[in-house]
Short mmCIF file of C-alpha atoms and ligand atoms in Angstrom, two decimals:
data_model
loop_
_atom_site.label_atom_id
_atom_site.label_comp_id
_atom_site.label_asym_id
_atom_site.label_seq_id
_atom_site.Cartn_x
_atom_site.Cartn_y
_atom_site.Cartn_z
CA UNK A 23 21.59 -12.96 -48.42
CA UNK A 24 23.37 -15.55 -50.50
CA UNK A 25 24.89 -18.95 -49.86
CA UNK A 26 28.22 -17.54 -48.68
CA UNK A 27 26.60 -15.29 -46.11
CA UNK A 28 24.50 -18.20 -44.89
CA UNK A 29 27.68 -20.22 -44.48
CA UNK A 30 29.26 -17.41 -42.48
CA UNK A 31 26.17 -17.00 -40.31
CA UNK A 32 26.21 -20.72 -39.63
CA UNK A 33 29.81 -20.52 -38.44
CA UNK A 34 29.09 -17.46 -36.32
CA UNK A 35 26.05 -19.06 -34.74
CA UNK A 36 27.60 -22.47 -34.15
CA UNK A 37 26.78 -23.52 -30.60
CA UNK A 38 24.64 -20.42 -29.98
CA UNK A 39 21.52 -20.64 -27.85
CA UNK A 40 18.17 -20.44 -29.68
CA UNK A 41 17.58 -16.95 -28.21
CA UNK A 42 20.82 -15.68 -29.77
CA UNK A 43 19.94 -17.21 -33.12
CA UNK A 44 16.48 -15.65 -32.97
CA UNK A 45 17.92 -12.27 -32.02
CA UNK A 46 20.35 -12.47 -34.93
CA UNK A 47 17.49 -13.27 -37.32
CA UNK A 48 15.01 -10.72 -35.99
CA UNK A 49 17.61 -7.96 -36.07
CA UNK A 50 18.94 -8.84 -39.46
CA UNK A 51 15.65 -9.25 -41.38
CA UNK A 52 12.71 -6.88 -41.36
CA UNK A 53 10.52 -9.10 -43.51
CA UNK A 54 10.63 -12.16 -41.33
CA UNK A 55 7.90 -14.29 -39.76
CA UNK A 56 7.75 -17.17 -37.35
CA UNK A 57 5.84 -20.28 -38.29
CA UNK A 58 4.02 -21.73 -35.28
CA UNK A 59 2.55 -25.20 -35.57
CA UNK A 60 0.60 -25.26 -32.33
CA UNK A 61 3.02 -27.69 -30.69
CA UNK A 62 6.06 -27.18 -28.49
CA UNK A 63 7.50 -24.71 -30.99
CA UNK A 64 5.56 -22.30 -28.76
CA UNK A 65 8.92 -21.79 -27.06
CA UNK A 66 9.98 -19.82 -30.13
CA UNK A 67 6.98 -17.53 -29.73
CA UNK A 68 7.91 -17.01 -26.09
CA UNK A 69 11.52 -16.22 -26.99
CA UNK A 70 10.66 -14.03 -29.98
CA UNK A 71 8.16 -11.72 -28.23
CA UNK A 72 10.83 -10.95 -25.64
CA UNK A 73 13.08 -9.73 -28.46
CA UNK A 74 10.51 -8.15 -30.76
CA UNK A 75 7.01 -7.88 -29.22
CA UNK A 76 5.41 -7.23 -32.61
CA UNK A 77 7.04 -10.22 -34.27
CA UNK A 78 4.94 -11.70 -37.09
CA UNK A 79 3.68 -15.17 -36.20
CA UNK A 80 1.56 -17.35 -38.45
CA UNK A 81 -0.07 -20.78 -38.24
CA UNK A 82 -1.49 -22.95 -40.97
CA UNK A 83 -5.07 -23.95 -40.38
CA UNK A 84 -5.55 -26.97 -42.59
CA UNK A 85 -9.15 -27.33 -41.45
CA UNK A 86 -8.19 -30.69 -39.95
CA UNK A 87 -6.48 -29.71 -36.71
CA UNK A 88 -7.44 -31.13 -33.31
CA UNK A 89 -9.91 -29.06 -31.27
CA UNK A 90 -7.18 -28.81 -28.62
CA UNK A 91 -4.88 -27.16 -31.16
CA UNK A 92 -7.45 -24.53 -32.11
CA UNK A 93 -7.96 -23.72 -28.44
CA UNK A 94 -4.22 -23.58 -27.95
CA UNK A 95 -3.70 -21.18 -30.86
CA UNK A 96 -6.23 -18.85 -29.27
CA UNK A 97 -4.58 -19.18 -25.90
CA UNK A 98 -1.20 -18.27 -27.37
CA UNK A 99 -2.70 -15.27 -29.11
CA UNK A 100 -4.15 -14.01 -25.82
CA UNK A 101 -1.24 -14.93 -23.59
CA UNK A 102 1.34 -13.12 -25.71
CA UNK A 103 -0.94 -10.40 -27.08
CA UNK A 104 0.18 -11.16 -30.62
CA UNK A 105 -1.78 -10.77 -33.83
CA UNK A 106 -1.46 -14.45 -34.70
CA UNK A 107 -2.12 -14.83 -38.41
CA UNK A 108 -4.05 -17.96 -39.24
CA UNK A 109 -3.57 -18.97 -42.86
CA UNK A 110 -6.28 -20.89 -44.67
CA UNK A 111 -6.04 -22.95 -47.82
CA UNK A 112 -7.74 -21.78 -50.99
CA UNK A 113 -11.42 -22.68 -50.59
CA UNK A 114 -11.91 -23.69 -54.24
CA UNK A 115 -8.87 -25.99 -54.11
CA UNK A 116 -10.10 -27.71 -50.95
CA UNK A 117 -13.56 -28.09 -52.45
CA UNK A 118 -12.11 -29.67 -55.58
CA UNK A 119 -9.88 -31.98 -53.54
CA UNK A 120 -12.77 -33.20 -51.42
CA UNK A 121 -15.17 -33.48 -54.35
CA UNK A 122 -12.73 -35.56 -56.38
CA UNK A 123 -11.02 -37.60 -53.67
CA UNK A 124 -13.17 -37.43 -50.55
CA UNK A 125 -12.39 -36.29 -47.05
CA UNK A 126 -9.93 -39.08 -46.22
CA UNK A 127 -8.04 -39.48 -49.50
CA UNK A 128 -4.72 -39.49 -47.67
CA UNK A 129 -5.38 -42.96 -46.19
CA UNK A 130 -5.78 -44.42 -49.69
CA UNK A 131 -3.62 -42.24 -51.89
CA UNK A 132 -0.96 -40.85 -49.60
CA UNK A 133 -0.86 -37.50 -47.86
CA UNK A 134 0.85 -35.35 -50.44
CA UNK A 135 -2.10 -34.15 -52.52
CA UNK A 136 -3.96 -33.06 -49.40
CA UNK A 137 -0.87 -31.51 -47.77
CA UNK A 138 -0.10 -29.65 -51.00
CA UNK A 139 -3.50 -27.96 -50.97
CA UNK A 140 -3.95 -27.46 -47.24
CA UNK A 141 -0.39 -26.64 -46.19
CA UNK A 142 2.15 -26.03 -48.91
CA UNK A 143 0.11 -23.67 -51.09
CA UNK A 144 -0.91 -21.29 -48.27
CA UNK A 145 2.59 -21.45 -46.83
CA UNK A 146 4.11 -20.57 -50.19
CA UNK A 147 1.71 -17.63 -50.49
CA UNK A 148 2.79 -16.28 -47.11
CA UNK A 149 6.49 -16.85 -47.67
CA UNK A 150 6.43 -15.06 -51.02
CA UNK A 151 6.62 -11.69 -49.28
CA UNK A 152 9.40 -12.60 -46.85
CA UNK A 153 13.18 -12.56 -46.77
CA UNK A 154 13.38 -15.07 -43.92
CA UNK A 155 11.21 -17.36 -41.83
CA UNK A 156 11.69 -19.19 -38.56
CA UNK A 157 10.72 -22.81 -37.93
CA UNK A 158 10.82 -25.09 -34.91
CA UNK A 159 12.64 -27.96 -36.64
CA UNK A 160 15.00 -29.95 -34.45
CA UNK A 161 17.58 -32.58 -35.27
CA UNK A 162 16.25 -35.00 -32.70
CA UNK A 163 12.76 -35.11 -34.23
CA UNK A 164 13.50 -37.72 -36.87
CA UNK A 165 16.44 -39.33 -38.64
CA UNK A 166 15.61 -37.25 -41.74
CA UNK A 167 16.15 -34.06 -39.77
CA UNK A 168 19.46 -35.14 -38.25
CA UNK A 169 21.33 -32.56 -40.31
CA UNK A 170 19.00 -29.57 -40.01
CA UNK A 171 21.27 -26.49 -39.84
CA UNK A 172 20.47 -23.42 -37.72
CA UNK A 173 20.45 -21.22 -40.83
CA UNK A 174 19.95 -22.27 -44.43
CA UNK A 175 18.81 -21.03 -47.79
CA UNK A 176 15.34 -22.45 -48.22
CA UNK A 177 15.68 -24.98 -51.02
CA UNK A 178 11.94 -25.31 -51.58
CA UNK A 179 10.67 -21.74 -51.45
CA UNK A 180 13.56 -19.56 -52.59
CA UNK A 181 13.05 -17.99 -56.00
CA UNK A 182 15.91 -17.64 -58.50
CA UNK A 183 15.77 -13.86 -58.07
CA UNK A 184 14.73 -13.89 -54.42
CA UNK A 185 16.51 -16.07 -51.88
CA UNK A 186 14.59 -16.98 -48.75
CA UNK A 187 16.47 -17.75 -45.56
CA UNK A 188 15.16 -20.40 -43.19
CA UNK A 189 16.19 -20.11 -39.56
CA UNK A 190 15.87 -23.11 -37.26
CA UNK A 191 16.86 -21.82 -33.81
CA UNK A 192 15.92 -25.08 -32.05
CA UNK A 193 17.94 -27.27 -34.43
CA UNK A 194 20.50 -28.18 -31.79
CA UNK A 195 18.13 -28.43 -28.86
CA UNK A 196 16.71 -31.70 -27.59
CA UNK A 197 13.12 -32.32 -26.67
CA UNK A 198 14.22 -32.33 -23.01
CA UNK A 199 15.68 -28.83 -23.36
CA UNK A 200 12.49 -27.56 -24.98
CA UNK A 201 10.39 -28.96 -22.12
CA UNK A 202 12.78 -27.61 -19.50
CA UNK A 203 12.29 -24.17 -21.06
CA UNK A 204 8.50 -24.57 -21.10
CA UNK A 205 8.50 -25.41 -17.40
CA UNK A 206 11.05 -22.79 -16.37
CA UNK A 207 9.18 -19.98 -18.14
CA UNK A 208 5.66 -21.19 -17.49
CA UNK A 209 4.97 -21.34 -21.20
CA UNK A 210 1.45 -22.50 -22.17
CA UNK A 211 1.38 -25.78 -24.08
CA UNK A 212 -1.02 -27.83 -26.16
CA UNK A 213 -3.17 -30.14 -24.02
CA UNK A 214 -2.46 -32.99 -26.46
CA UNK A 215 1.09 -33.27 -25.13
CA UNK A 216 -0.33 -34.54 -21.85
CA UNK A 217 -2.04 -37.31 -23.83
CA UNK A 218 1.11 -38.73 -25.38
CA UNK A 219 1.27 -36.67 -28.55
CA UNK A 220 4.79 -35.56 -29.32
CA UNK A 221 4.36 -34.37 -32.87
CA UNK A 222 1.14 -32.44 -33.38
CA UNK A 223 -0.26 -32.09 -36.85
CA UNK A 224 -3.65 -32.73 -38.41
CA UNK A 225 -6.07 -34.85 -36.39
CA UNK A 226 -6.52 -37.69 -38.92
CA UNK A 227 -2.78 -37.92 -39.62
CA UNK A 228 -1.24 -37.69 -36.15
CA UNK A 229 -1.19 -40.19 -33.33
CA UNK A 230 0.65 -40.46 -30.04
CA UNK A 231 4.04 -42.20 -30.13
CA UNK A 232 5.60 -44.50 -27.58
CA UNK A 233 8.57 -43.42 -25.53
CA UNK A 234 11.76 -43.63 -27.64
CA UNK A 235 9.83 -43.67 -30.90
CA UNK A 236 10.73 -40.85 -33.28
CA UNK A 237 8.16 -38.09 -33.63
CA UNK A 238 7.88 -38.75 -37.32
CA UNK A 239 6.49 -42.21 -36.54
CA UNK A 240 3.38 -40.49 -35.25
CA UNK A 241 2.61 -39.05 -38.69
CA UNK A 242 1.25 -40.82 -41.80
CA UNK A 243 2.07 -44.12 -40.12
CA UNK A 244 0.04 -46.08 -42.68
CA UNK A 245 2.30 -45.08 -45.55
CA UNK A 246 4.79 -47.72 -46.49
CA UNK A 247 8.24 -46.23 -46.95
CA UNK A 248 9.08 -48.92 -49.46
CA UNK A 249 6.42 -47.68 -51.83
CA UNK A 250 7.88 -44.24 -51.97
CA UNK A 251 10.59 -44.93 -54.46
CA UNK A 252 10.69 -47.14 -57.49
CA UNK A 253 14.16 -48.60 -57.80
CA UNK A 254 16.09 -49.61 -60.86
CA UNK A 255 18.75 -51.52 -58.98
CA UNK A 256 19.71 -54.96 -60.09
CA UNK A 257 18.57 -55.99 -56.61
CA UNK A 258 14.99 -55.29 -57.68
CA UNK A 259 15.27 -57.96 -60.28
CA UNK A 260 16.66 -60.52 -57.89
CA UNK A 261 13.99 -59.70 -55.33
CA UNK A 262 11.19 -59.92 -57.83
CA UNK A 263 12.50 -62.63 -60.04
CA UNK B 28 13.97 -28.33 -79.61
CA UNK B 29 15.37 -30.90 -77.18
CA UNK B 30 14.29 -34.51 -77.65
CA UNK B 31 12.96 -36.10 -74.48
CA UNK B 32 13.04 -39.82 -73.79
CA UNK B 33 11.18 -41.22 -70.81
CA UNK B 34 12.44 -44.48 -69.33
CA UNK B 35 9.78 -46.20 -67.29
CA UNK B 36 9.72 -49.45 -65.43
CA UNK B 37 7.35 -52.36 -65.90
CA UNK B 38 7.05 -54.86 -63.09
CA UNK B 39 7.34 -58.62 -63.46
CA UNK B 40 3.54 -58.93 -63.54
CA UNK B 41 3.32 -56.57 -66.51
CA UNK B 42 2.02 -53.55 -64.59
CA UNK B 43 3.83 -50.23 -64.83
CA UNK B 44 5.53 -49.15 -61.60
CA UNK B 45 3.36 -46.88 -59.46
CA UNK B 46 5.66 -43.87 -59.64
CA UNK B 47 6.01 -44.15 -63.43
CA UNK B 48 2.25 -44.35 -63.83
CA UNK B 49 1.83 -41.30 -61.62
CA UNK B 50 4.35 -39.24 -63.56
CA UNK B 51 2.84 -40.30 -66.88
CA UNK B 52 -0.64 -39.34 -65.66
CA UNK B 53 0.66 -35.94 -64.65
CA UNK B 54 2.36 -35.36 -67.96
CA UNK B 55 -0.85 -36.25 -69.74
CA UNK B 56 -3.00 -34.25 -67.33
CA UNK B 57 -0.87 -31.17 -67.86
CA UNK B 58 -0.94 -31.51 -71.63
CA UNK B 59 2.78 -32.26 -71.79
CA UNK B 60 2.70 -35.84 -73.02
CA UNK B 61 3.29 -34.73 -76.61
CA UNK B 62 6.62 -33.29 -75.46
CA UNK B 63 7.88 -36.80 -74.71
CA UNK B 64 9.32 -38.00 -77.98
CA UNK B 65 10.05 -41.57 -77.00
CA UNK B 66 9.20 -43.98 -74.20
CA UNK B 67 11.59 -46.80 -73.38
CA UNK B 68 10.62 -49.58 -71.00
CA UNK B 69 12.82 -51.18 -68.35
CA UNK B 70 10.92 -54.43 -68.03
CA UNK B 71 11.73 -56.62 -65.06
CA UNK B 72 11.18 -59.64 -67.31
CA UNK B 73 13.87 -58.44 -69.70
CA UNK B 74 16.91 -57.26 -67.73
CA UNK B 75 18.99 -56.89 -70.89
CA UNK B 76 16.39 -54.68 -72.55
CA UNK B 77 17.04 -51.10 -73.65
CA UNK B 78 15.57 -49.46 -70.54
CA UNK B 79 17.90 -51.33 -68.21
CA UNK B 80 20.87 -50.69 -70.49
CA UNK B 81 20.14 -46.96 -70.46
CA UNK B 82 19.81 -47.01 -66.65
CA UNK B 83 23.19 -48.74 -66.34
CA UNK B 84 24.87 -46.48 -68.88
CA UNK B 85 23.76 -43.33 -67.07
CA UNK B 86 24.14 -44.77 -63.57
CA UNK B 87 20.48 -44.24 -62.71
CA UNK B 88 18.89 -46.17 -59.86
CA UNK B 89 15.28 -44.95 -59.85
CA UNK B 90 12.39 -44.91 -62.28
CA UNK B 91 11.16 -43.07 -64.12
CA UNK B 92 13.99 -41.01 -65.53
CA UNK B 93 14.32 -38.80 -68.57
CA UNK B 94 17.06 -38.28 -71.14
CA UNK B 95 17.07 -34.89 -72.79
CA UNK B 96 19.09 -34.66 -75.97
CA UNK B 97 19.97 -31.21 -77.19
CA UNK B 98 20.55 -30.25 -80.81
CA UNK B 99 24.33 -30.56 -80.39
CA UNK B 100 24.04 -34.17 -79.21
CA UNK B 101 24.64 -33.57 -75.49
CA UNK B 102 22.42 -35.63 -73.23
CA UNK B 103 21.14 -34.46 -69.84
CA UNK B 104 19.60 -36.91 -67.41
CA UNK B 105 16.67 -36.00 -65.16
CA UNK B 106 15.46 -38.19 -62.34
CA UNK B 107 13.24 -35.52 -60.77
CA UNK B 108 10.04 -34.70 -62.60
CA UNK B 109 9.98 -31.23 -61.07
CA UNK B 110 13.39 -30.37 -62.49
CA UNK B 111 12.39 -31.64 -65.91
CA UNK B 112 9.29 -29.47 -65.70
CA UNK B 113 11.20 -26.40 -64.58
CA UNK B 114 14.17 -26.71 -66.88
CA UNK B 115 12.85 -28.37 -69.99
CA UNK B 116 9.11 -28.70 -70.39
CA UNK B 117 7.74 -25.53 -68.86
CA UNK B 118 10.56 -23.31 -67.68
CA UNK B 119 8.46 -20.17 -67.30
CA UNK B 120 5.44 -21.65 -65.55
CA UNK B 121 4.81 -21.71 -61.84
CA UNK B 122 5.43 -25.02 -60.14
CA UNK B 123 2.43 -26.57 -58.39
CA UNK B 124 2.41 -27.05 -54.64
CA UNK B 125 2.25 -30.80 -55.19
CA UNK B 126 5.35 -30.76 -57.39
CA UNK B 127 7.10 -28.76 -54.72
CA UNK B 128 6.17 -31.32 -52.07
CA UNK B 129 7.22 -34.21 -54.31
CA UNK B 130 10.58 -32.57 -54.90
CA UNK B 131 11.11 -31.62 -51.26
CA UNK B 132 10.00 -34.47 -49.01
CA UNK B 133 11.64 -32.61 -46.12
CA UNK B 134 8.62 -30.26 -46.23
CA UNK B 135 6.89 -32.94 -44.19
CA UNK B 136 7.86 -30.91 -41.15
CA UNK B 137 5.26 -28.28 -42.04
S1 SF4 C 22 -1.51 -33.83 -42.53
FE1 SF4 C 22 -3.23 -35.07 -43.31
S2 SF4 C 22 -5.10 -33.84 -43.16
FE2 SF4 C 22 -3.32 -32.49 -42.82
S3 SF4 C 22 -2.98 -31.57 -44.79
FE3 SF4 C 22 -1.64 -33.38 -44.69
S4 SF4 C 22 -2.82 -35.15 -45.48
FE4 SF4 C 22 -4.24 -33.40 -45.14
#
């Protein structure tokens, strides 16, 4: 599938419900898998097994998840009778990371080195054999996701000779719609939600957020956005001079 | 072979900017430092210096950046280390997961 087809799919699926988007994706791609983070993206698992009971679902076990999340992953596996694949990072890479930087390097040096080893590398390995994957990204999760489309060519993981399609069926749904679905269909959910966690990631890097705070504010909160880019604007000079 | 110029920023207190230091460390760590033919500094204490002039001429707003001059005199500008790596320094090699994350901050959703 190339960029033009993605464009067409986006037009066709404009305003469609997540179930229709999922059905489109699961019927169109054989080599497709759903990425499940252990949070409220469980609604996608619920929707997908109704369409394709043997749908491939995977989760990334960074080794740093909350105990509640591990229990929840198991509960989802049992509840839906799916062969949930749990992906682990490369043991030698984690050992090297911890040996060289310690167990909490992210608080001092930023999260990227740790996330690269524990999340991105195993994810890339899994995605290498796929034509499409499904994520639970939503536009209302953070200002940086405000433009997440329902279907896109994956800019990070596509290969020049092998495009990878990313499907985001919940892109246009709000958190309230997700929770209405969870209640209406009696979908199991992570116990951390009842303790104020909106976004659920790794235990050391996630904290509950206040009402009306963006989910993203509950992650890597110690990192200063201003440090992330080094400007060459004249304004830098004025500010520093 | 293309000639690569790195433009890096030095802060008013004489330290290199954090991002520039990081990129330089990675180039050295990956054995690619010798592929950088020239380093030009944009020093906050010298706003008329060559680094700042190059940034203005090419309309670049972030440091570091790279100018790649081909044999025929055309100059390409790279602000993303990953793209420089992929297209100029090591086109055939696999990109590391960290480079991927650096180039795609939107992967934070994972
Ligand atoms: S979220 Fe934190 S603990 Fe988890 S992989 Fe990223 S930096 Fe490491």
